[in-house]
Amino acid sequence: MLDVEASARRRRARASDYGCQFRAVDSPIHRLGAGSKLAIGTSLSAAAVLAHEPWSLGAVLALNGAYYFGARLTLSDLWRDTRYLLVQMGIVVLLHGARFGVPEGLWPGLRIALQIALFFVPGVVFLRTTQASQMMRGLRKVLPYRLSFLVFTSFRFVPLFARELRQIAMAQRLRGARLGARDLLDPRSWRDAFHCLMIPLLVRALKAADEAALSAEGRGFGVRPERTYFDALLAANVPPGEARDEAVRPAPIRRGGPGASRASEPAVARGGVAGEE
Amino acid sequence: MLRVSSLSYTYPGEAGPALSDVSLEVRAGECLCITGHSGCGKTTLLLALKGLLHEGTLTGEAAIDAPPEELDSDGVGLVFQNAETQIFCSTVAEEVAFGPENLCVPPGGIGERVRRALEDVRLTGFWNRNVERLSAGQKHRLAIASVLAMRPRVLLLDEPTSQLDGIGKAQLVTVLKALKEQGYGLVVVEHDLEPFRGLVDRWVVMEEGRIRAVSDRFPAEYATEAPGSSTPPALRPSTLPPLGGGHAQDELSPVIALGDVRLSYPGVGEVLRGVELSVSRGERIHLHGRNGAGKSSLLACVAGAVGCDSGSIRVAGIEVTGRTSLFGKVGYLLQNPQRQLFESTVEEEVAFSLRRLRLPAPEVHRRVEEALDTCEAAKLADRLPLSLSFGEQHRVALASVIAPRPEVLLLDEPFSGLDLRQRRRLLAILGSLRERQATTVVIASHDPLPRRGWPDRVLTMEDGTLA
């Protein structure tokens, strides 16, 4: 029972079951501005492309490791963020081995695979450590804030559509659609992937986009030419393990109307707003 | 507080109005519940009140008596039905701050607004929590907090309970009661009226875009069957009809047999903990339990979509080991039919599985007709499935699933988004499947069924086990 509770606690504390999602912890990387992170990321990605020798590639790997773990990301996060890159690495090494033989093809294969992975890692750190408002603030000089919001919010919907995709695939396979892993190797089954999987997913995506647009407009998005930016991470730092859902027990009810001031009431949340701009 | 006078609206390209001469008033600290069958104009009314209908023809007036003094407040706040698609940010505080940021509230004031809004919805301390880690109920309360942070005077909620289980609904009502006592005007659009009995001051019934009745009396004709009106039955094998056409041995053996089934997901932990279950052919099962209790995981195991870690699963005479194809034996209907529809006509949609079974064309045609008849969708045969109403899409998706005559039909929260009339209609169709095809029906739902006496057995799932 204790194990179950501990596991549930660990799960609640974790950022997300999906890769590349923002992780709300405080770290030197989190505190960097979006522009600085973009500059560091671009430099590291460029270094990954230019590194050809084992020593230089090793150095870029070490820098990426320091950058990643300096953001207080965990091994579990690393697994979620890079598992698909590992598949890519396996395939590239395998193809090089098949083309140039073993061991001649191994090093070039490993080098290219590592370069590709290291090219993407700084982007992963950027997504893991940058809040939507930070990103929009960082990009407002080069992009209209509506556009930067659109780009960043699309990442928030990745988990939603991953779940949708799994559900659709399960139901369509039971209707006879050829969507198994082996089926996808057969070009004759690709029509099913588009027809039975992508069309419903696209319809769901359009519907979700429609709902999201209405909701954003309902919350004043785009109504004014500018907006303010609030740094939620600096404003209060409540450890996730201490969060509690108070709707499960009665709580005192405040009087005085929706606009009434509550300045005299004790703050329930830990932390303060000292770090606000 | 909010006064609506003779509001009418017609969508672009539509001949008839979606709203006709709607007049109502919401006072401070008052809660109005608007109900009516799907398509009667409830959601359109909320969109009109929020000012989100830009095209089409809108006449009449909707005004707040006491307009907000400050420019950084919003008179009317609207919380949409689907919490998932109205959450844009990764963490709770960021999400709540989104509205005030758009209103150009100085960052110094946003923190206080966020804190108050989270207090109001009882999510104190969730500040940095990733939104992916919230339950459905918490996500909905977060959506409410996001609107409250904009300091509205009237709060509009579109079907707030549609994704929530019993406890989530109770928590939501507790929060709404507190908001009402603080002086917010509340307008709730709902199909599921029961949880709001103690909260609502006036009930508004809409029909074809018009207000048909406004009363302080609970509109029982739009509510689900009263709880306790029929005791959930125990297994009644004697009520199962005699089945013909199969081998006697087949009919005696259970169509679903689970032995000590365990399933865990990496990083999530055990979601099924030693589930034992035996279901007879033609039996009707209601799998009941809270969100996250393991209902969907159990259905996925029975459908052969997910291999269990240990234990045995036998479905329709097939041993399910790992991922096993049960195509033709098991049908699965998802909560939202749009996830299952992709063909250009309803007829093609229903015929898809039959063609994959390589049935001869006359047999395909016969079974398509049969499935559409069963699902009361014969008139829709030539229509584009995605252009149909939600209720019609539901029936077409069901027809496409039952056309191959599966031995087991699994339905995951099939009543979500349907009004009471549509729910009863769906249940009647599902009820006819035992007589027509001897199909075993398993409905996973966090709500009681619209007719409590419908299932042969109600199984309660709790924390990965069957109670």
XYZ file of C-alpha atoms in Angstrom:
744
model
C 0.000 0.000 0.000
C 2.837 2.325 0.899
C 4.483 1.483 -2.405
C 1.302 2.420 -4.230
C 1.072 5.741 -2.394
C 4.743 6.482 -2.954
C 4.383 5.654 -6.638
C 1.296 7.871 -6.897
C 3.163 10.694 -5.174
C 6.124 10.313 -7.518
C 3.789 10.341 -10.485
C 1.997 13.488 -9.358
C 5.314 15.222 -8.829
C 6.573 14.360 -12.298
C 6.082 16.922 -15.008
C 4.337 14.844 -17.624
C 4.192 11.369 -19.121
C 5.137 12.903 -22.448
C 8.436 14.256 -23.674
C 9.316 17.881 -24.360
C 6.739 19.269 -21.889
C 7.608 22.176 -19.632
C 9.034 21.101 -16.255
C 8.172 23.514 -13.465
C 11.327 23.565 -11.357
C 13.771 26.323 -10.618
C 17.192 26.052 -12.267
C 19.789 28.378 -13.769
C 18.577 27.362 -17.239
C 14.962 28.075 -16.313
C 15.986 31.555 -15.214
C 17.650 32.366 -18.528
C 15.593 34.431 -20.954
C 14.072 32.767 -24.010
C 16.426 34.706 -26.284
C 19.524 33.509 -24.386
C 18.279 29.930 -24.526
C 17.701 30.228 -28.245
C 21.239 31.555 -28.702
C 22.773 28.758 -26.583
C 20.627 26.169 -28.350
C 21.621 27.417 -31.787
C 25.313 27.331 -30.805
C 25.072 23.796 -29.432
C 23.151 22.559 -32.478
C 25.718 24.164 -34.791
C 28.500 22.567 -32.776
C 26.819 19.167 -33.177
C 26.766 19.604 -36.956
C 30.405 20.706 -37.096
C 31.837 18.082 -34.711
C 33.309 15.163 -36.663
C 36.094 13.819 -34.472
C 35.487 11.641 -31.424
C 36.974 14.273 -29.106
C 34.891 17.139 -30.483
C 31.732 15.047 -30.518
C 32.516 13.941 -26.947
C 32.892 17.579 -25.933
C 29.542 18.525 -27.518
C 27.951 15.524 -25.800
C 29.358 16.662 -22.438
C 28.126 20.226 -23.017
C 24.668 18.967 -23.912
C 24.668 16.749 -20.810
C 25.613 19.695 -18.616
C 22.962 21.856 -20.289
C 20.279 19.176 -19.926
C 20.953 18.149 -16.329
C 21.735 21.749 -15.374
C 18.048 22.354 -16.052
C 17.282 19.859 -13.260
C 15.841 17.402 -15.729
C 16.026 13.749 -14.713
C 17.087 10.529 -16.408
C 13.414 9.663 -16.666
C 12.797 12.953 -18.508
C 15.777 12.180 -20.751
C 14.266 8.811 -21.653
C 10.921 10.408 -22.520
C 12.593 13.152 -24.549
C 15.029 11.030 -26.527
C 13.478 7.594 -26.947
C 12.446 8.280 -30.531
C 15.894 9.705 -31.256
C 17.330 6.420 -29.970
C 15.256 4.555 -32.548
C 16.674 6.864 -35.192
C 20.197 6.191 -33.889
C 19.672 2.429 -34.023
C 18.400 2.588 -37.601
C 21.257 4.845 -38.804
C 23.950 2.638 -37.197
C 22.296 -0.491 -38.588
C 22.102 0.919 -42.121
C 25.739 2.056 -42.020
C 26.775 -1.367 -40.733
C 24.857 -3.033 -43.552
C 26.261 -0.673 -46.213
C 29.910 -0.424 -45.163
C 30.276 -3.563 -43.062
C 31.300 -4.085 -39.436
C 33.336 -2.536 -37.918
C 34.055 -0.056 -40.779
C 30.515 1.304 -40.883
C 30.001 1.514 -37.133
C 31.869 4.727 -36.320
C 30.470 6.813 -39.205
C 26.984 5.508 -38.379
C 27.357 6.283 -34.700
C 28.790 9.735 -35.482
C 25.920 10.741 -37.777
C 23.310 9.306 -35.409
C 24.831 11.173 -32.466
C 25.063 14.395 -34.470
C 21.373 14.182 -35.329
C 20.420 13.508 -31.691
C 22.649 16.285 -30.353
C 21.193 18.690 -32.885
C 17.757 18.261 -31.281
C 18.676 18.098 -27.578
C 19.052 21.901 -27.082
C 15.556 22.330 -28.549
C 14.254 19.798 -26.040
C 15.869 21.767 -23.183
C 14.271 24.946 -24.542
C 10.798 23.363 -24.476
C 11.399 21.827 -21.061
C 12.474 25.079 -19.452
C 10.498 27.830 -21.177
C 7.009 28.903 -20.180
C 4.583 30.079 -22.834
C 4.652 33.653 -21.519
C 8.480 33.659 -21.418
C 8.612 32.430 -24.987
C 6.132 35.016 -26.168
C 7.976 37.771 -24.334
C 11.258 36.620 -25.849
C 9.929 36.495 -29.360
C 7.688 39.558 -29.340
C 10.376 41.686 -30.982
C 10.661 39.429 -33.997
C 7.208 37.823 -34.151
C 3.672 39.088 -33.461
C 2.674 37.648 -30.069
C -0.275 35.821 -31.622
C 2.082 33.839 -33.832
C 4.557 32.955 -31.105
C 1.675 31.869 -28.884
C 0.377 29.656 -31.674
C 3.756 27.961 -32.093
C 4.278 27.374 -28.408
C 0.741 26.264 -27.603
C 0.906 23.609 -30.306
C 3.391 21.727 -28.102
C 0.870 21.723 -25.254
C -1.516 19.747 -27.458
C 1.006 17.005 -28.283
C -0.079 14.797 -25.326
C -3.740 15.306 -26.193
C -3.250 14.194 -29.774
C -0.971 11.317 -28.762
C -3.849 9.988 -26.647
C -6.305 10.589 -29.480
C -4.055 8.730 -31.907
C -3.817 5.689 -29.638
C -7.580 5.574 -29.107
C -8.362 5.945 -32.799
C -5.838 3.255 -33.755
C -7.271 0.798 -31.234
C -10.858 1.268 -32.410
C -9.965 1.185 -36.111
C -7.874 -1.984 -35.778
C -10.966 -3.654 -34.323
C -12.825 -2.549 -37.454
C -10.264 -4.270 -39.634
C -7.950 -1.383 -40.457
C -4.366 -2.466 -41.109
C -2.562 -0.339 -38.576
C -0.288 -2.791 -36.798
C 3.463 -2.166 -36.667
C 4.052 -4.867 -39.291
C 1.247 -3.568 -41.486
C 2.925 -0.191 -41.683
C 5.946 -1.803 -43.361
C 3.685 -2.810 -46.228
C 2.999 0.134 -48.589
C -0.413 -1.354 -49.411
C -1.466 -0.609 -45.816
C -0.425 3.040 -45.915
C -3.795 3.970 -47.327
C -5.376 2.752 -44.076
C -2.963 4.843 -42.039
C -4.116 7.925 -43.904
C -7.743 6.987 -44.297
C -8.641 5.424 -40.952
C -6.134 7.177 -38.729
C -5.183 10.548 -40.153
C -8.642 11.673 -41.320
C -10.288 11.208 -37.885
C -7.221 12.741 -36.246
C -7.348 15.722 -38.585
C -11.055 16.187 -37.914
C -10.410 16.046 -34.166
C -7.508 18.478 -34.549
C -9.647 20.970 -36.472
C -12.410 20.669 -33.896
C -9.920 21.128 -31.049
C -8.384 24.144 -32.824
C -11.837 25.634 -33.234
C -12.659 25.148 -29.552
C -9.251 26.453 -28.477
C -9.621 29.558 -30.664
C -13.046 30.322 -29.185
C -11.763 29.781 -25.672
C -8.698 31.991 -26.267
C -10.900 34.737 -27.671
C -13.265 34.343 -24.735
C -10.288 35.003 -22.477
C -9.346 38.172 -24.253
C -6.569 36.827 -26.480
C -5.903 39.124 -29.418
C -8.359 41.749 -28.187
C -5.561 44.236 -27.478
C -2.489 44.902 -29.586
C -0.192 44.137 -26.648
C -0.323 42.088 -23.493
C 1.542 41.759 -20.238
C 3.732 38.808 -19.250
C 3.638 37.121 -15.870
C 6.429 34.830 -14.706
C 4.489 32.171 -12.836
C 7.592 30.186 -11.969
C 9.256 33.059 -10.163
C 6.037 34.254 -8.561
C 5.562 31.243 -6.335
C 7.408 28.022 -5.937
C 5.170 25.443 -4.322
C 6.616 21.933 -4.264
C 4.242 19.700 -6.256
C 4.089 17.153 -3.442
C 2.452 19.732 -1.204
C -0.408 20.528 -3.543
C -3.792 19.600 -2.164
C -7.210 19.457 -3.693
C -9.397 21.312 -1.223
C -12.659 20.553 -2.995
C -12.606 17.146 -1.279
C -13.384 18.819 2.051
C -15.520 21.803 2.997
C -13.756 25.141 3.005
C -14.846 28.451 4.515
C -16.890 30.540 2.144
C -15.996 34.143 1.660
C -18.611 36.858 1.465
C -18.578 40.159 -0.254
C -19.166 39.600 -3.959
C -16.956 38.796 -6.893
C -15.190 42.096 -6.852
C -14.673 42.283 -3.093
C -11.177 42.773 -1.801
C -9.640 39.901 0.066
C -6.429 41.572 1.003
C -7.031 41.004 4.703
C -7.497 37.268 4.287
C -4.622 34.952 5.017
C -2.922 33.623 1.912
C -3.275 29.867 1.728
C -0.691 29.288 -0.947
C 2.923 29.019 0.082
C 5.443 31.386 -1.306
C 4.787 34.878 -2.473
C 4.798 37.118 -5.425
C 8.119 38.645 -4.575
C 9.647 37.585 -7.821
C 7.072 39.205 -10.003
C 8.082 41.832 -12.434
C -27.029 41.820 -13.221
C -27.313 40.317 -16.726
C -30.342 41.251 -18.773
C -31.118 39.629 -22.115
C -33.924 41.079 -24.233
C -35.395 39.545 -27.379
C -32.150 37.957 -28.473
C -32.316 36.199 -31.838
C -29.542 34.720 -33.897
C -29.270 32.982 -37.262
C -26.090 31.169 -38.345
C -24.734 32.187 -41.765
C -26.311 30.158 -44.554
C -29.049 28.766 -42.296
C -32.696 29.403 -43.091
C -34.072 29.156 -39.571
C -32.845 30.945 -36.454
C -30.804 29.139 -33.799
C -32.144 31.560 -31.178
C -35.554 33.202 -31.274
C -36.655 36.025 -29.043
C -34.758 34.877 -25.949
C -35.247 37.064 -22.897
C -33.981 36.326 -19.425
C -32.395 37.907 -16.417
C -29.675 36.746 -14.065
C -29.377 38.433 -10.679
C -26.295 38.667 -8.497
C -25.850 35.478 -6.492
C -28.393 33.650 -8.613
C -27.898 30.399 -10.493
C -29.841 29.638 -13.657
C -29.743 26.232 -15.277
C -30.634 26.030 -18.962
C -31.578 22.614 -20.265
C -33.212 21.134 -23.342
C -32.523 18.573 -26.018
C -29.311 18.690 -28.086
C -29.446 21.343 -30.798
C -32.036 23.497 -29.012
C -29.680 26.504 -28.930
C -28.234 26.369 -25.416
C -24.573 26.664 -26.408
C -25.383 29.257 -29.071
C -27.018 31.367 -26.361
C -23.856 31.222 -24.234
C -21.686 32.164 -27.221
C -24.001 35.072 -27.959
C -23.869 36.277 -24.349
C -20.079 36.138 -24.430
C -20.003 37.972 -27.755
C -18.326 35.177 -29.674
C -20.767 35.034 -32.592
C -19.179 37.224 -35.225
C -20.935 36.031 -38.326
C -24.618 35.531 -38.957
C -27.442 37.783 -37.868
C -27.743 38.767 -34.231
C -30.556 40.979 -32.983
C -31.764 41.938 -29.530
C -29.729 42.987 -26.549
C -27.655 41.487 -23.771
C -26.350 43.876 -21.156
C -24.695 43.784 -17.764
C -26.386 46.214 -15.375
C -23.210 47.100 -13.554
C -20.468 47.238 -16.156
C -16.952 46.653 -14.833
C -15.349 49.875 -13.691
C -11.860 48.740 -14.528
C -10.660 48.096 -18.036
C -8.861 44.976 -16.843
C -12.030 43.078 -15.946
C -14.409 41.029 -18.001
C -18.170 41.254 -17.475
C -19.078 37.758 -18.618
C -16.847 34.697 -18.361
C -17.490 31.550 -20.352
C -16.196 28.099 -19.392
C -16.422 25.699 -22.302
C -17.493 22.064 -22.167
C -14.157 20.481 -23.026
C -11.538 21.438 -20.477
C -8.751 19.810 -22.507
C -9.030 22.182 -25.442
C -9.258 25.365 -23.357
C -6.018 24.794 -21.476
C -3.102 26.375 -23.349
C -0.229 26.482 -20.915
C 1.887 23.834 -19.231
C 1.390 24.793 -15.602
C -1.617 25.761 -13.528
C -0.490 29.293 -12.624
C 0.504 30.136 -16.189
C -2.892 28.994 -17.362
C -4.805 31.096 -14.849
C -2.605 34.098 -15.673
C -3.360 33.841 -19.389
C -6.606 35.858 -19.277
C -5.311 38.724 -17.091
C -2.197 38.938 -19.297
C -4.455 39.444 -22.303
C -6.313 42.178 -20.413
C -2.943 43.888 -19.862
C -3.137 43.547 -16.079
C 0.284 44.553 -14.687
C 2.310 41.441 -13.699
C 2.297 42.596 -10.065
C -1.479 42.251 -9.932
C -1.694 38.971 -11.799
C -0.119 36.918 -8.988
C -2.858 37.976 -6.569
C -5.558 37.239 -9.130
C -4.122 33.787 -9.780
C -3.919 33.024 -6.078
C -7.520 34.140 -5.461
C -8.872 32.217 -8.435
C -7.092 29.034 -7.321
C -8.491 29.517 -3.812
C -11.977 29.939 -5.258
C -11.832 26.626 -7.098
C -10.026 24.889 -4.198
C -6.799 24.281 -6.082
C -4.567 26.066 -3.620
C -1.007 24.844 -3.887
C -1.335 23.563 -7.455
C 0.568 26.627 -8.686
C 3.405 24.828 -10.468
C 1.591 21.572 -11.181
C 1.823 20.412 -14.788
C -1.678 20.449 -16.267
C -1.131 16.925 -17.600
C -1.086 15.712 -14.012
C -4.571 16.976 -13.166
C -7.686 14.816 -13.026
C -10.643 15.629 -15.284
C -12.408 17.371 -12.402
C -9.342 19.407 -11.508
C -8.898 20.435 -15.147
C -12.441 21.693 -15.201
C -11.939 23.681 -12.026
C -8.733 25.058 -13.523
C -10.751 26.209 -16.538
C -13.139 27.968 -14.149
C -10.227 29.565 -12.277
C -8.807 30.804 -15.589
C -12.053 32.642 -16.228
C -12.448 33.865 -12.622
C -9.023 35.501 -12.814
C -10.546 37.893 -15.362
C -13.007 39.014 -12.672
C -16.294 38.411 -14.444
C -19.607 39.202 -12.783
C -21.520 36.463 -14.527
C -20.073 33.015 -15.107
C -21.419 30.925 -17.981
C -20.704 27.175 -17.905
C -21.372 24.909 -20.870
C -22.099 21.312 -19.757
C -19.521 21.427 -16.983
C -20.177 17.877 -15.759
C -20.061 16.006 -19.061
C -16.557 14.576 -18.448
C -16.814 14.260 -14.659
C -17.548 11.309 -12.415
C -19.793 11.514 -9.336
C -17.127 12.888 -7.010
C -15.886 15.362 -9.636
C -19.457 16.623 -10.035
C -19.924 16.991 -6.281
C -16.650 18.944 -6.017
C -17.677 21.192 -8.890
C -21.049 21.919 -7.311
C -19.309 22.758 -3.998
C -17.128 25.282 -5.829
C -20.097 26.778 -7.697
C -22.080 27.110 -4.449
C -19.222 29.100 -2.930
C -19.031 31.338 -6.012
C -22.771 31.907 -5.893
C -22.551 32.952 -2.252
C -19.799 35.391 -3.192
C -22.286 37.096 -5.495
C -21.417 35.720 -8.906
C -24.317 35.231 -11.284
C -24.160 31.686 -12.661
C -25.662 30.330 -15.877
C -25.189 26.586 -16.282
C -26.128 24.738 -19.455
C -26.622 21.055 -18.638
C -28.151 17.716 -19.573
C -27.355 16.094 -16.238
C -29.532 18.098 -13.873
C -29.474 15.966 -10.746
C -26.167 17.275 -9.275
C -27.427 20.876 -9.522
C -30.698 20.435 -7.608
C -29.499 22.239 -4.480
C -27.703 24.975 -6.392
C -30.093 26.194 -9.068
C -32.634 28.929 -8.348
C -34.432 28.854 -11.676
C -34.637 26.207 -14.380
C -34.927 27.334 -17.980
C -36.098 24.857 -20.603
C -35.205 25.646 -24.225
C -36.746 24.162 -27.335
C -35.862 24.977 -30.932
C -34.056 28.165 -30.007
C -36.828 29.500 -27.779
C -37.326 29.558 -24.055
C -40.206 27.197 -23.433
C -40.425 27.490 -19.661
C -38.783 29.223 -16.729
C -39.587 27.801 -13.331
C -38.170 27.211 -9.881
C -39.525 23.656 -10.136
C -37.057 20.900 -11.059
C -37.813 19.775 -14.649
C -38.030 16.055 -13.914
C -38.889 15.203 -17.527
C -35.370 16.295 -18.571
C -33.574 14.549 -15.726
C -32.187 11.050 -15.658
C -33.945 8.333 -13.729
C -33.955 9.234 -10.057
C -31.226 7.481 -8.103
C -32.487 4.513 -6.173
C -35.606 4.142 -8.290
C -34.363 0.784 -9.362
C -31.844 -1.300 -7.546
C -28.894 -2.397 -9.671
C -29.610 -6.018 -10.353
C -27.408 -8.888 -9.434
C -26.592 -11.451 -12.099
C -29.801 -12.933 -13.390
C -28.831 -15.772 -15.710
C -32.438 -16.829 -15.984
C -33.286 -13.547 -17.716
C -30.855 -14.193 -20.544
C -32.739 -15.365 -23.614
C -32.064 -18.797 -25.065
C -29.520 -18.527 -27.841
C -29.757 -20.551 -30.969
C -27.418 -21.398 -33.786
C -24.291 -22.152 -31.757
C -22.827 -25.168 -30.100
C -24.210 -25.883 -26.652
C -20.689 -25.905 -25.208
C -19.962 -22.447 -26.689
C -23.111 -21.040 -25.176
C -22.285 -22.342 -21.729
C -18.705 -21.133 -21.660
C -18.205 -17.454 -20.758
C -17.604 -15.121 -23.672
C -15.213 -13.041 -21.553
C -13.057 -14.749 -18.935
C -10.374 -12.845 -17.063
C -8.166 -14.531 -14.477
C -5.985 -12.471 -12.139
C -5.291 -9.832 -14.804
C -2.627 -7.320 -13.875
C -1.501 -4.376 -15.931
C 0.873 -1.550 -15.230
C 2.139 1.315 -17.326
C 5.710 2.569 -17.089
C 5.901 5.428 -14.637
C 2.192 5.182 -13.839
C 2.139 2.005 -11.796
C -0.425 -0.765 -11.601
C -3.737 0.159 -13.174
C -5.299 -3.325 -13.024
C -4.696 -5.369 -9.885
C -5.735 -8.981 -10.218
C -9.045 -8.570 -12.040
C -11.215 -11.710 -12.134
C -14.270 -11.636 -14.354
C -16.563 -14.017 -16.153
C -19.242 -12.729 -18.522
C -21.875 -14.932 -20.149
C -22.884 -14.729 -23.781
C -25.553 -12.072 -24.332
C -25.055 -10.540 -20.899
C -25.369 -6.782 -20.372
C -22.719 -5.337 -18.097
C -22.377 -1.848 -16.715
C -18.770 -1.287 -15.646
C -19.044 1.575 -13.217
C -16.283 3.550 -11.507
C -14.579 6.904 -11.088
C -12.366 8.479 -13.730
C -9.007 6.750 -13.538
C -10.366 3.641 -11.787
C -9.100 1.411 -14.611
C -12.262 0.947 -16.689
C -10.735 1.976 -20.012
C -7.595 -0.100 -19.346
C -9.762 -3.128 -18.677
C -11.670 -2.579 -21.917
C -8.378 -2.178 -23.799
C -7.170 -5.526 -22.419
C -10.436 -7.244 -23.355
C -10.194 -5.712 -26.836
C -6.685 -7.138 -27.239
C -5.265 -3.642 -27.730
C -3.043 -3.841 -24.670
C -1.306 -6.985 -23.459
C -1.640 -7.550 -19.725
C 1.464 -8.116 -17.561
C 0.137 -11.333 -16.039
C -3.044 -13.343 -15.804
C -5.235 -14.849 -18.483
C -7.735 -13.280 -20.864
C -10.071 -15.287 -23.046
C -12.523 -13.447 -25.292
C -14.966 -15.080 -27.726
C -13.050 -18.335 -27.496
C -9.689 -16.723 -28.304
C -6.813 -16.660 -25.862
C -5.628 -13.067 -25.756
C -1.869 -12.945 -25.352
C -0.123 -9.651 -25.862
C -1.657 -7.665 -28.648
C -4.163 -9.962 -30.308
C -6.380 -9.160 -33.254
C -10.006 -9.676 -32.286
C -11.321 -8.104 -35.475
C -14.839 -9.332 -36.151
C -15.170 -10.792 -32.661
C -15.056 -7.609 -30.605
C -16.488 -4.190 -31.430
C -15.375 -1.010 -29.682
C -17.276 2.262 -29.602
C -15.350 5.305 -28.467
C -16.800 8.176 -26.466
C -16.574 10.563 -29.401
C -17.842 9.073 -32.688
C -15.770 11.515 -34.742
C -12.743 9.419 -33.881
C -14.185 6.509 -35.827
C -15.694 8.080 -38.933
C -13.696 8.607 -42.117
C -15.658 7.371 -45.156
C -17.532 9.558 -47.643
C -20.986 8.053 -47.027
C -22.659 6.376 -44.092
C -23.176 3.246 -46.181
C -19.452 3.033 -46.983
C -18.629 3.617 -43.347
C -20.745 0.700 -42.187
C -19.521 -1.523 -45.028
C -15.824 -0.949 -44.242
C -15.394 -3.787 -41.737
C -17.568 -6.142 -43.779
C -15.357 -5.662 -46.853
C -12.292 -6.311 -44.720
C -13.928 -9.579 -43.674
C -14.114 -10.370 -47.426
C -17.834 -11.033 -47.333
C -19.597 -11.300 -50.697
C -21.191 -8.068 -51.941
C -24.851 -9.142 -51.413
C -24.038 -10.151 -47.835
C -22.271 -6.817 -47.252
C -25.327 -4.984 -48.562
C -27.691 -7.056 -46.393
C -25.661 -6.518 -43.234
C -25.265 -2.787 -43.852
C -29.045 -2.470 -44.116
C -29.508 -4.566 -41.005
C -27.014 -2.505 -38.960
C -28.480 0.807 -40.126
C -31.992 -0.427 -39.325
C -30.913 -1.552 -35.877
C -29.341 1.830 -35.192
C -32.262 3.771 -36.669
C -29.938 5.314 -39.235
C -31.299 3.906 -42.514
C -32.340 7.379 -43.705
C -28.771 8.588 -43.389
C -27.222 6.010 -45.747
C -26.166 8.512 -48.434
C -25.051 11.289 -46.099
C -21.468 12.275 -45.301
C -20.879 10.895 -41.785
C -18.921 13.900 -40.559
C -21.712 16.277 -41.576
C -24.250 14.622 -39.268
C -25.319 15.835 -35.850
C -23.497 14.403 -32.815
C -26.368 12.030 -31.979
C -26.588 10.796 -35.585
C -22.815 10.301 -35.734
C -23.101 8.224 -32.595
C -25.664 5.912 -34.201
C -23.652 5.618 -37.427
C -20.467 4.779 -35.494
C -22.413 2.154 -33.575
C -23.816 0.722 -36.814
C -20.297 0.457 -38.255
C -19.151 -1.405 -35.150
C -22.045 -3.876 -34.936
C -22.244 -4.603 -38.670
C -19.731 -7.512 -38.454
C -21.942 -8.948 -35.652
C -19.283 -8.973 -32.963
C -19.766 -11.351 -30.075
C -18.665 -8.669 -27.631
C -19.404 -4.970 -27.866
C -17.372 -2.628 -25.652
C -18.464 0.979 -25.153
C -16.342 3.567 -23.347
C -18.433 6.395 -21.836
C -20.946 6.235 -24.691
C -23.440 8.688 -23.176
C -21.128 11.671 -22.904
C -22.455 14.615 -24.910
C -25.855 13.028 -25.536
C -29.077 14.429 -24.118
C -31.450 12.242 -22.118
C -33.609 11.379 -25.124
C -30.551 10.328 -27.142
C -29.156 8.339 -24.207
C -32.371 6.372 -23.858
C -32.481 5.803 -27.606
C -28.899 4.499 -27.596
C -29.649 2.232 -24.661
C -32.718 0.844 -26.424
C -30.602 0.061 -29.507
C -27.986 -1.653 -27.370
C -30.737 -3.575 -25.598
C -31.993 -4.953 -28.895
C -28.594 -6.425 -29.767
C -29.027 -9.389 -27.424
C -32.198 -10.470 -29.175
C -30.872 -9.743 -32.665
C -27.272 -10.929 -32.464
C -26.772 -12.402 -28.962
C -24.136 -9.710 -28.477
C -22.572 -9.281 -25.058
C -22.549 -5.567 -24.228
C -20.133 -3.998 -21.758
C -20.675 -0.292 -21.042
C -17.930 1.509 -19.104
C -19.313 4.675 -17.570
C -18.788 6.837 -14.514
C -22.480 7.726 -14.495
C -25.463 5.510 -13.733
C -27.185 4.319 -16.913
C -30.280 6.244 -18.032
C -32.325 3.155 -17.146
C -31.003 1.539 -14.012
C -32.683 -1.784 -14.618
C -31.019 -2.172 -18.038
C -27.846 -4.084 -17.174
C -27.837 -7.657 -15.940
C -24.922 -6.767 -13.698
C -23.308 -3.606 -12.422
C -19.611 -4.086 -11.750
C -17.904 -1.424 -9.716
C -14.279 -0.752 -10.468
C -12.148 0.895 -7.841
C -8.441 1.511 -7.977
C -7.799 -1.222 -10.530
C -9.916 -3.911 -8.910
C -13.493 -5.067 -9.291
C -15.303 -4.452 -6.021
